[in-house]
Amino acid sequence: MTVSPRRNRPRRDEHAHLDADQARHGVPTVQQWRDGDWQVRGISGGASAKTYRCPGCDQEIRPGVPHLVAWPADDRGDLTDRRHWHSGCWRARDRRGPAVQRGRGAPRYG
């Protein structure tokens, strides 16, 4: 009697395939907040190539820093309304007031 060895690795065709863009940028989910429903997608550090300004803290999100992007899920906006947020700022946005938007010529501190 011949016994074949046990297969320790799952077969590749048994798993759902994600395209490369979804694997890099994440899959958007809908989150419900007091101000409406939002499409939210996580951005990995490797997929982040530009500098953004977080609307929650008014600080820069540097390239290579994992963060998320959010935009209205209903008919109030479109993809031009996307904003990049630090993950912690997004989670705390109901608990803090709006950030002070500084002009380019304004002093940084004070």
Short mmCIF file of C-alpha atoms in Angstrom, two decimals, residues 60-106:
data_model
loop_
_atom_site.label_atom_id
_atom_site.label_comp_id
_atom_site.label_asym_id
_atom_site.label_seq_id
_atom_site.Cartn_x
_atom_site.Cartn_y
_atom_site.Cartn_z
CA GLU A 60 1.75 66.57 7.39
CA ILE A 61 1.41 62.90 6.54
CA ARG A 62 4.82 62.11 5.05
CA PRO A 63 5.48 59.53 2.31
CA GLY A 64 5.87 56.04 3.75
CA VAL A 65 3.51 56.68 6.69
CA PRO A 66 0.46 54.39 6.85
CA HIS A 67 -2.79 56.38 7.01
CA LEU A 68 -6.30 56.32 5.56
CA VAL A 69 -8.30 58.18 2.97
CA ALA A 70 -11.99 59.03 3.44
CA TRP A 71 -14.69 60.52 1.23
CA PRO A 72 -18.49 60.82 1.50
CA ALA A 73 -20.28 57.56 0.71
CA ASP A 74 -23.57 59.15 -0.30
CA ASP A 75 -24.41 61.70 -2.97
CA ARG A 76 -22.97 64.65 -0.99
CA GLY A 77 -19.57 64.39 -2.67
CA ASP A 78 -17.37 62.58 -5.14
CA LEU A 79 -13.76 61.38 -5.37
CA THR A 80 -12.49 64.98 -5.43
CA ASP A 81 -13.70 65.17 -1.80
CA ARG A 82 -11.16 62.56 -0.65
CA ARG A 83 -9.10 63.56 2.39
CA HIS A 84 -6.07 61.78 3.82
CA TRP A 85 -6.14 61.34 7.62
CA HIS A 86 -3.84 59.96 10.28
CA SER A 87 -5.62 56.85 11.55
CA GLY A 88 -5.77 58.19 15.13
CA CYS A 89 -7.12 61.56 13.98
CA TRP A 90 -9.88 59.82 12.02
CA ARG A 91 -10.91 57.74 15.04
CA ALA A 92 -10.90 60.83 17.31
CA ARG A 93 -12.67 63.23 14.97
CA ASP A 94 -15.95 63.12 16.94
CA ARG A 95 -14.11 64.01 20.16
CA ARG A 96 -12.21 67.08 18.99
CA GLY A 97 -13.09 70.38 17.37
CA PRO A 98 -12.07 71.45 13.89
CA ALA A 99 -8.36 72.00 13.37
CA VAL A 100 -7.00 75.51 12.93
CA GLN A 101 -6.08 76.00 9.30
CA ARG A 102 -2.91 78.08 9.07
CA GLY A 103 -1.82 80.11 6.09
CA ARG A 104 1.65 79.63 4.61
CA GLY A 105 2.90 82.92 6.08
CA ALA A 106 1.51 82.32 9.60
#
